[in-house]
Amino acid sequence: MSLPPEALRYDVTPLGLHYTLSHFDIPALKPSHRLTVEGSVGRPRAFQVQELRALGEKTLRVTMECAGNGRAGMAPRYPSMPWTFGAVSTAEWTGVPLQALLDLARPASTAVEIAFHGADAGFDSGVEHRFARSLRMDEAADDVLVAWAMNGQPLAPQHGAPLRLVVPGWFGMASVKWLERIEVLERSFDGYQQLVGYRYKKQSGEKGAPVTHMKVKSLIVPPGIADWYTRRRLVERGSIEVEGRAWSGAGAAIARVEFGVDGAWRDAEVERQGARFAWQRWRAKWEAQPGEHELACRATDAGGALQPLEPDWNIGGMGNNAVQRLPVTVR
Ligand SMILES: Nc1nc2c(c(=O)[nH]1)N[C@H]1C(S)=C(S)[C@@H](COP(=O)(O)O)O[C@H]1N2
Ligand SMILES: [Mo]
C-alpha cells in the first residue's frame, strides 16, 4: 500500500493513508502481548503495553521511507515491491524511549548491539526467519521509541500492533513492527535482514554496504487532474503554485529545493524544519503555458548532499533518491 501522491499535502499523513510494507503475513498478537528485554543484561525484563506507558511517554513526528521506494525506477529491477514514489509518509508516533527499557534491564558493559525481533516469520530467498534488525549501542540513542500509538490512535495491525520500534532518520526496515524481543548482544547481529537483505550490492555474492539512514529526497504534489489509466496530469494554463515535500536522513534539515521546468532549475521556497525528523514543504510559482512539459524537483540537505539526476543502481533497488520527473499537459 503506497501513499497516493496527492497525500504529500498533509504535514502528518492521515491514518489509513500512511504507506505500509510487510515482508510476511501480519501476525495477530494478543493485547496481553509481552515484550521481553534479554540477552547480555543484568536484569531480563518483560513488559505489557500498560507497563511501558507507566515508564513515561514521548511523541515524535517522523517521516519514514521504505529503502525500496523508487525501486521501479531502477533497471534491471529486483523482484520485490515495485515502488515508484509512494513508500514514504509521516506520522506522530507515541511510545517510550528505548533507553528507558535499557536502563531497567542494564545491558552489560561489553554489549555492542541490540537486536529487535518481530513476531512475523516467513522465507526470503529460501531462508526461513523472523523479521529482525539490529542497532549498535550508539545508534540506539534517545530518539528511538518503542511505540504503541500512531497519530494518537493505538497501532493498527498493519503498522505493528501492539508495539513497534520507531528509528527516526533511518529507512523503514529499522523500525521493527510486532516487536516481541529485544536482545542485547556482545557480538554483531547476523540475522537475514541485517546481513543479507538490506545491503547495497552491485554484484551478486558480494556482502555490500548496509542500508542505514534515509537519503536526501524530494517529491511533487501532482498539480491538476489525473488520467484514470496512466495517471498523466492535465493542468489549466496560467499562474499556479506547485508544492511538494523534501526530507533527508539522520535528522538533517533541507537547505534548498530547486524546481525544474523542462530542464531549467530555479529555487523553490522551503518551509523551515519544524520537527527534526519530519519532511519539509516546498513551493514554487509556475506560469503554465499550453503544451507538454516536464516538472522536476531536487533537494540539497544541510550537509550538502544533493539528489542525483540518475539512480545509483544496485541489485536490491535500494535507496533510489534520483530526482522525480513529472510529465504534465497544459491546456
Ligand atoms: N516485523 C516487521 N517489521 C517491519 C517490516 C516487516 O516486514 N516485519 N517491514 C519493515 C519495512 S521494510 C518498512 S518500510 C516499515 C514499514 O512500516 P509501515 O508498514 O508501518 O509503514 O516497517 C518495517 N518493519
Ligand atoms: Mo521497507
Short mmCIF file of C-alpha atoms and ligand atoms in Angstrom, two decimals:
data_model
loop_
_atom_site.label_atom_id
_atom_site.label_comp_id
_atom_site.label_asym_id
_atom_site.label_seq_id
_atom_site.Cartn_x
_atom_site.Cartn_y
_atom_site.Cartn_z
CA MET A 1 0.00 0.00 0.00
CA SER A 2 1.58 3.21 -1.09
CA LEU A 3 0.91 6.85 -0.27
CA PRO A 4 -1.20 8.48 -3.01
CA PRO A 5 0.97 11.39 -4.24
CA GLU A 6 -1.75 13.97 -3.53
CA ALA A 7 -1.47 12.95 0.15
CA LEU A 8 2.02 14.52 0.26
CA ARG A 9 -0.02 17.64 1.07
CA TYR A 10 -0.57 16.70 4.69
CA ASP A 11 2.08 17.57 7.27
CA VAL A 12 1.08 14.39 9.12
CA THR A 13 -0.24 11.60 6.91
CA PRO A 14 -3.81 10.78 7.96
CA LEU A 15 -4.35 7.27 9.36
CA GLY A 16 -5.07 4.81 6.58
CA LEU A 17 -3.08 6.82 4.02
CA HIS A 18 0.35 6.02 5.54
CA TYR A 19 2.17 3.56 3.27
CA THR A 20 2.66 0.08 4.62
CA LEU A 21 5.20 -2.65 3.87
CA SER A 22 5.23 -6.09 5.46
CA HIS A 23 7.56 -8.82 4.25
CA PHE A 24 5.38 -11.64 5.57
CA ASP A 25 1.86 -12.10 6.98
CA ILE A 26 0.58 -9.68 9.60
CA PRO A 27 0.71 -11.60 12.90
CA ALA A 28 -2.38 -11.35 15.15
CA LEU A 29 -0.87 -10.56 18.54
CA LYS A 30 -2.93 -10.60 21.73
CA PRO A 31 -3.50 -7.45 23.78
CA SER A 32 -1.70 -9.28 26.60
CA HIS A 33 1.42 -9.47 24.37
CA ARG A 34 4.66 -9.15 26.32
CA LEU A 35 7.84 -7.58 25.05
CA THR A 36 10.95 -9.15 26.57
CA VAL A 37 14.34 -7.50 27.06
CA GLU A 38 17.01 -10.16 27.37
CA GLY A 39 20.46 -11.34 26.36
CA SER A 40 23.50 -9.66 27.90
CA VAL A 41 21.59 -7.73 30.53
CA GLY A 42 21.81 -7.63 34.32
CA ARG A 43 18.02 -7.88 34.75
CA PRO A 44 15.99 -9.53 31.97
CA ARG A 45 12.53 -7.97 31.83
CA ALA A 46 9.12 -8.42 30.21
CA PHE A 47 6.61 -5.62 29.65
CA GLN A 48 2.97 -5.35 28.66
CA VAL A 49 1.85 -2.19 26.90
CA GLN A 50 0.38 -0.61 30.03
CA GLU A 51 3.62 -1.25 31.92
CA LEU A 52 5.53 0.57 29.21
CA ARG A 53 3.12 3.51 29.40
CA ALA A 54 3.99 3.85 33.07
CA LEU A 55 7.64 4.43 32.11
CA GLY A 56 6.77 7.77 30.53
CA GLU A 57 5.76 8.68 27.01
CA LYS A 58 7.12 10.78 24.21
CA THR A 59 5.63 11.75 20.82
CA LEU A 60 7.80 12.32 17.75
CA ARG A 61 6.80 13.41 14.25
CA VAL A 62 8.75 11.14 11.93
CA THR A 63 8.96 10.79 8.15
CA MET A 64 9.52 7.14 7.27
CA GLU A 65 10.58 5.95 3.86
CA CYS A 66 10.99 2.39 2.66
CA ALA A 67 14.52 1.70 1.41
CA GLY A 68 12.87 0.21 -1.70
CA ASN A 69 10.98 3.41 -2.56
CA GLY A 70 11.88 4.23 -6.17
CA ARG A 71 12.87 0.64 -6.99
CA ALA A 72 10.64 0.70 -10.08
CA GLY A 73 12.97 3.37 -11.47
CA MET A 74 15.95 1.01 -11.48
CA ALA A 75 16.60 -1.43 -14.32
CA PRO A 76 17.09 -4.33 -14.14
CA ARG A 77 14.69 -4.36 -11.21
CA TYR A 78 14.86 -6.73 -8.26
CA PRO A 79 11.63 -8.82 -7.91
CA SER A 80 10.40 -7.10 -4.75
CA MET A 81 7.86 -4.28 -4.25
CA PRO A 82 7.77 -2.22 -7.49
CA TRP A 83 7.53 1.07 -5.59
CA THR A 84 7.53 4.25 -7.66
CA PHE A 85 7.37 7.17 -5.21
CA GLY A 86 4.69 6.29 -2.64
CA ALA A 87 6.62 4.38 0.04
CA VAL A 88 7.06 7.42 2.26
CA SER A 89 4.77 9.00 4.86
CA THR A 90 4.85 11.00 8.09
CA ALA A 91 3.26 10.03 11.40
CA GLU A 92 3.22 11.11 15.00
CA TRP A 93 4.47 8.15 16.96
CA THR A 94 3.90 7.86 20.70
CA GLY A 95 5.92 5.49 22.81
CA VAL A 96 8.61 5.16 25.43
CA PRO A 97 12.27 5.91 24.65
CA LEU A 98 14.12 2.62 24.14
CA GLN A 99 16.67 3.96 26.60
CA ALA A 100 14.15 3.71 29.47
CA LEU A 101 13.81 -0.05 28.89
CA LEU A 102 17.57 -0.48 28.65
CA ASP A 103 18.09 1.45 31.87
CA LEU A 104 15.85 -1.06 33.67
CA ALA A 105 17.43 -4.13 32.03
CA ARG A 106 21.04 -2.88 32.45
CA PRO A 107 22.98 -4.03 29.37
CA ALA A 108 26.43 -5.49 30.07
CA SER A 109 29.30 -3.02 29.61
CA THR A 110 30.61 -5.41 26.93
CA ALA A 111 27.37 -5.17 24.86
CA VAL A 112 27.87 -3.97 21.28
CA GLU A 113 24.49 -4.32 19.56
CA ILE A 114 20.80 -4.67 20.25
CA ALA A 115 18.66 -6.96 18.08
CA PHE A 116 14.93 -6.31 17.65
CA HIS A 117 12.87 -9.36 16.82
CA GLY A 118 9.42 -9.16 15.23
CA ALA A 119 6.74 -11.83 15.65
CA ASP A 120 6.31 -12.31 11.89
CA ALA A 121 8.03 -15.16 10.08
CA GLY A 122 8.50 -16.34 6.52
CA PHE A 123 11.00 -17.07 3.78
CA ASP A 124 13.26 -14.80 1.76
CA SER A 125 15.49 -16.35 -0.92
CA GLY A 126 14.87 -19.75 0.64
CA VAL A 127 15.90 -18.66 4.13
CA GLU A 128 13.29 -19.06 6.86
CA HIS A 129 13.46 -16.40 9.55
CA ARG A 130 11.58 -13.94 11.71
CA PHE A 131 11.87 -10.31 10.67
CA ALA A 132 14.65 -8.87 12.86
CA ARG A 133 17.05 -5.95 12.72
CA SER A 134 19.76 -4.57 14.98
CA LEU A 135 21.30 -1.27 16.01
CA ARG A 136 24.72 -0.62 17.54
CA MET A 137 24.60 0.63 21.13
CA ASP A 138 25.46 4.19 19.99
CA GLU A 139 22.71 4.12 17.32
CA ALA A 140 20.09 3.07 19.87
CA ALA A 141 20.12 6.59 21.35
CA ASP A 142 17.48 8.96 22.73
CA ASP A 143 15.23 9.26 19.71
CA VAL A 144 14.47 5.57 19.25
CA LEU A 145 10.98 4.77 20.51
CA VAL A 146 9.09 1.62 21.42
CA ALA A 147 5.73 2.88 20.15
CA TRP A 148 2.12 1.87 20.79
CA ALA A 149 0.30 4.77 19.11
CA MET A 150 0.28 6.46 15.71
CA ASN A 151 -1.39 9.85 15.24
CA GLY A 152 -2.88 9.45 18.72
CA GLN A 153 -4.56 6.11 17.99
CA PRO A 154 -3.49 2.60 19.06
CA LEU A 155 -1.30 1.00 16.38
CA ALA A 156 -3.27 -0.70 13.60
CA PRO A 157 -2.39 -4.36 12.86
CA GLN A 158 -0.57 -3.46 9.62
CA HIS A 159 1.62 -0.92 11.42
CA GLY A 160 2.82 -3.32 14.12
CA ALA A 161 0.17 -3.64 16.85
CA PRO A 162 0.56 -3.65 19.74
CA LEU A 163 4.22 -2.48 19.83
CA ARG A 164 6.80 -1.44 17.27
CA LEU A 165 10.19 0.18 17.15
CA VAL A 166 10.48 3.63 15.53
CA VAL A 167 14.00 4.61 14.47
CA PRO A 168 13.83 8.24 13.26
CA GLY A 169 16.08 9.23 10.36
CA TRP A 170 16.55 5.65 9.14
CA PHE A 171 14.93 3.85 6.25
CA GLY A 172 11.80 1.99 7.36
CA MET A 173 13.29 -1.51 7.77
CA ALA A 174 14.94 -0.44 11.04
CA SER A 175 11.54 0.24 12.63
CA VAL A 176 10.65 -3.35 13.53
CA LYS A 177 6.90 -3.98 13.81
CA TRP A 178 5.15 -6.53 16.11
CA LEU A 179 8.11 -6.18 18.43
CA GLU A 180 8.44 -9.30 20.57
CA ARG A 181 12.00 -9.46 21.84
CA ILE A 182 14.83 -7.01 22.42
CA GLU A 183 18.09 -8.89 22.65
CA VAL A 184 21.31 -7.29 23.89
CA LEU A 185 24.33 -8.83 22.17
CA GLU A 186 28.08 -8.93 22.73
CA ARG A 187 28.61 -9.57 19.02
CA SER A 188 27.18 -8.13 15.84
CA PHE A 189 23.78 -9.48 14.82
CA ASP A 190 23.76 -11.86 11.87
CA GLY A 191 20.03 -12.03 11.02
CA TYR A 192 19.00 -12.25 7.35
CA GLN A 193 17.53 -8.73 7.15
CA GLN A 194 20.73 -7.31 8.64
CA LEU A 195 23.42 -9.28 6.87
CA VAL A 196 21.85 -10.22 3.53
CA GLY A 197 18.59 -8.36 2.87
CA TYR A 198 19.19 -4.66 3.33
CA ARG A 199 22.58 -4.17 1.66
CA TYR A 200 23.71 -2.03 -1.25
CA LYS A 201 25.14 -4.63 -3.67
CA LYS A 202 26.41 -4.11 -7.20
CA GLN A 203 27.24 -7.79 -7.79
CA SER A 204 25.63 -10.97 -6.51
CA GLY A 205 27.78 -12.73 -3.96
CA GLU A 206 29.27 -9.53 -2.60
CA LYS A 207 28.46 -8.60 1.02
CA GLY A 208 27.61 -4.99 0.20
CA ALA A 209 27.32 -1.92 2.42
CA PRO A 210 24.49 -1.82 4.99
CA VAL A 211 21.37 0.22 4.22
CA THR A 212 21.01 2.69 7.11
CA HIS A 213 19.78 6.33 7.06
CA MET A 214 17.37 7.81 4.51
CA LYS A 215 18.91 9.91 1.74
CA VAL A 216 18.08 13.46 0.68
CA LYS A 217 14.94 13.40 -1.50
CA SER A 218 12.01 15.49 -2.69
CA LEU A 219 8.67 14.83 -4.36
CA ILE A 220 5.98 16.84 -6.13
CA VAL A 221 2.29 17.00 -5.23
CA PRO A 222 0.91 16.40 -8.74
CA PRO A 223 -0.87 19.56 -9.96
CA GLY A 224 -4.11 19.48 -11.93
CA ILE A 225 -6.19 16.38 -12.51
CA ALA A 226 -5.29 12.77 -13.33
CA ASP A 227 -5.98 10.43 -16.21
CA TRP A 228 -7.50 7.26 -14.70
CA TYR A 229 -5.29 4.77 -16.54
CA THR A 230 -1.93 6.47 -16.90
CA ARG A 231 -2.09 8.98 -14.03
CA ARG A 232 -0.87 11.58 -16.50
CA ARG A 233 -1.65 15.12 -15.33
CA LEU A 234 -3.78 17.74 -17.03
CA VAL A 235 -3.26 21.34 -15.85
CA GLU A 236 -5.09 24.57 -16.79
CA ARG A 237 -2.89 27.32 -18.24
CA GLY A 238 -1.92 30.29 -16.09
CA SER A 239 -0.10 31.00 -12.85
CA ILE A 240 -0.20 28.10 -10.43
CA GLU A 241 1.60 27.18 -7.24
CA VAL A 242 3.32 23.81 -7.28
CA GLU A 243 4.19 22.26 -3.94
CA GLY A 244 5.91 19.20 -2.60
CA ARG A 245 7.90 17.67 0.23
CA ALA A 246 11.59 17.22 0.92
CA TRP A 247 13.43 15.25 3.62
CA SER A 248 16.76 13.66 4.38
CA GLY A 249 18.19 11.13 6.84
CA ALA A 250 19.68 11.24 10.33
CA GLY A 251 17.71 14.38 11.23
CA ALA A 252 19.46 16.55 8.60
CA ALA A 253 17.36 19.58 7.55
CA ILE A 254 16.65 20.51 3.94
CA ALA A 255 18.70 23.54 2.92
CA ARG A 256 17.46 24.03 -0.64
CA VAL A 257 14.92 22.72 -3.13
CA GLU A 258 15.11 23.50 -6.84
CA PHE A 259 12.03 23.31 -9.02
CA GLY A 260 12.63 22.30 -12.62
CA VAL A 261 10.52 23.03 -15.71
CA ASP A 262 11.66 21.41 -18.94
CA GLY A 263 15.21 21.11 -17.64
CA ALA A 264 15.61 24.68 -16.29
CA TRP A 265 16.10 24.87 -12.50
CA ARG A 266 15.18 27.68 -10.14
CA ASP A 267 14.95 27.92 -6.35
CA ALA A 268 11.74 26.92 -4.64
CA GLU A 269 10.67 28.34 -1.29
CA VAL A 270 11.35 25.85 1.51
CA GLU A 271 9.45 25.89 4.79
CA ARG A 272 11.78 25.73 7.78
CA GLN A 273 12.25 22.46 9.60
CA GLY A 274 9.54 22.13 12.24
CA ALA A 275 10.28 18.69 13.67
CA ARG A 276 13.81 17.35 13.30
CA PHE A 277 12.78 14.05 11.75
CA ALA A 278 9.85 15.22 9.60
CA TRP A 279 9.68 16.32 5.98
CA GLN A 280 9.54 19.99 4.95
CA ARG A 281 7.16 21.59 2.47
CA TRP A 282 8.44 23.42 -0.62
CA ARG A 283 6.55 25.71 -3.00
CA ALA A 284 7.20 27.30 -6.39
CA LYS A 285 5.19 29.51 -8.75
CA TRP A 286 4.77 28.30 -12.30
CA GLU A 287 3.42 30.15 -15.33
CA ALA A 288 1.89 27.16 -17.09
CA GLN A 289 1.92 27.61 -20.87
CA PRO A 290 -0.14 25.31 -23.12
CA GLY A 291 1.73 22.23 -24.31
CA GLU A 292 3.68 19.27 -22.96
CA HIS A 293 6.01 19.92 -20.00
CA GLU A 294 8.20 18.05 -17.57
CA LEU A 295 8.26 19.19 -13.94
CA ALA A 296 11.03 18.12 -11.56
CA CYS A 297 12.41 18.90 -8.11
CA ARG A 298 15.70 18.29 -6.37
CA ALA A 299 16.72 18.88 -2.78
CA THR A 300 20.01 19.59 -1.03
CA ASP A 301 20.33 18.88 2.70
CA ALA A 302 22.19 20.83 5.37
CA GLY A 303 25.17 18.51 4.97
CA GLY A 304 25.43 19.47 1.28
CA ALA A 305 24.09 16.17 -0.11
CA LEU A 306 22.22 16.74 -3.40
CA GLN A 307 19.83 14.40 -5.20
CA PRO A 308 21.37 12.80 -8.28
CA LEU A 309 19.78 13.13 -11.72
CA GLU A 310 20.01 9.36 -12.31
CA PRO A 311 19.55 6.46 -9.86
CA ASP A 312 22.62 4.83 -8.32
CA TRP A 313 21.73 1.28 -9.38
CA ASN A 314 22.12 -1.65 -7.00
CA ILE A 315 20.75 -5.21 -7.07
CA GLY A 316 18.08 -4.76 -4.40
CA GLY A 317 16.85 -1.46 -5.85
CA MET A 318 17.55 0.30 -2.55
CA GLY A 319 17.89 3.98 -1.75
CA ASN A 320 16.87 5.46 -5.11
CA ASN A 321 16.82 9.21 -4.47
CA ALA A 322 17.11 10.34 -8.10
CA VAL A 323 15.05 13.43 -8.99
CA GLN A 324 11.37 12.91 -9.78
CA ARG A 325 10.21 13.93 -13.24
CA LEU A 326 6.52 14.54 -13.77
CA PRO A 327 5.10 14.93 -17.29
CA VAL A 328 2.12 17.30 -17.46
CA THR A 329 -0.12 18.52 -20.24
CA VAL A 330 -1.24 22.14 -20.03
CA ARG A 331 -4.35 23.19 -21.96
N1 LIG B 1 8.37 -7.14 11.93
C1 LIG B 1 8.48 -6.42 10.80
N2 LIG B 1 8.83 -5.14 10.89
C2 LIG B 1 8.94 -4.39 9.78
C3 LIG B 1 8.72 -4.95 8.50
C4 LIG B 1 8.35 -6.31 8.42
O1 LIG B 1 8.12 -6.88 7.35
N3 LIG B 1 8.23 -7.02 9.60
N4 LIG B 1 8.89 -4.16 7.38
C5 LIG B 1 9.82 -3.04 7.55
C6 LIG B 1 9.86 -2.16 6.40
S1 LIG B 1 10.76 -2.74 5.09
C7 LIG B 1 9.28 -0.92 6.40
S2 LIG B 1 9.50 0.11 5.09
C8 LIG B 1 8.47 -0.47 7.55
C9 LIG B 1 7.09 -0.04 7.10
O2 LIG B 1 6.31 0.34 8.19
P1 LIG B 1 4.75 0.61 7.97
O3 LIG B 1 4.17 -0.60 7.27
O4 LIG B 1 4.17 0.85 9.30
O5 LIG B 1 4.66 1.84 7.11
O6 LIG B 1 8.32 -1.47 8.54
C10 LIG B 1 9.49 -2.23 8.79
N5 LIG B 1 9.28 -3.09 9.92
MO MO B 2 10.89 -1.06 3.59
#
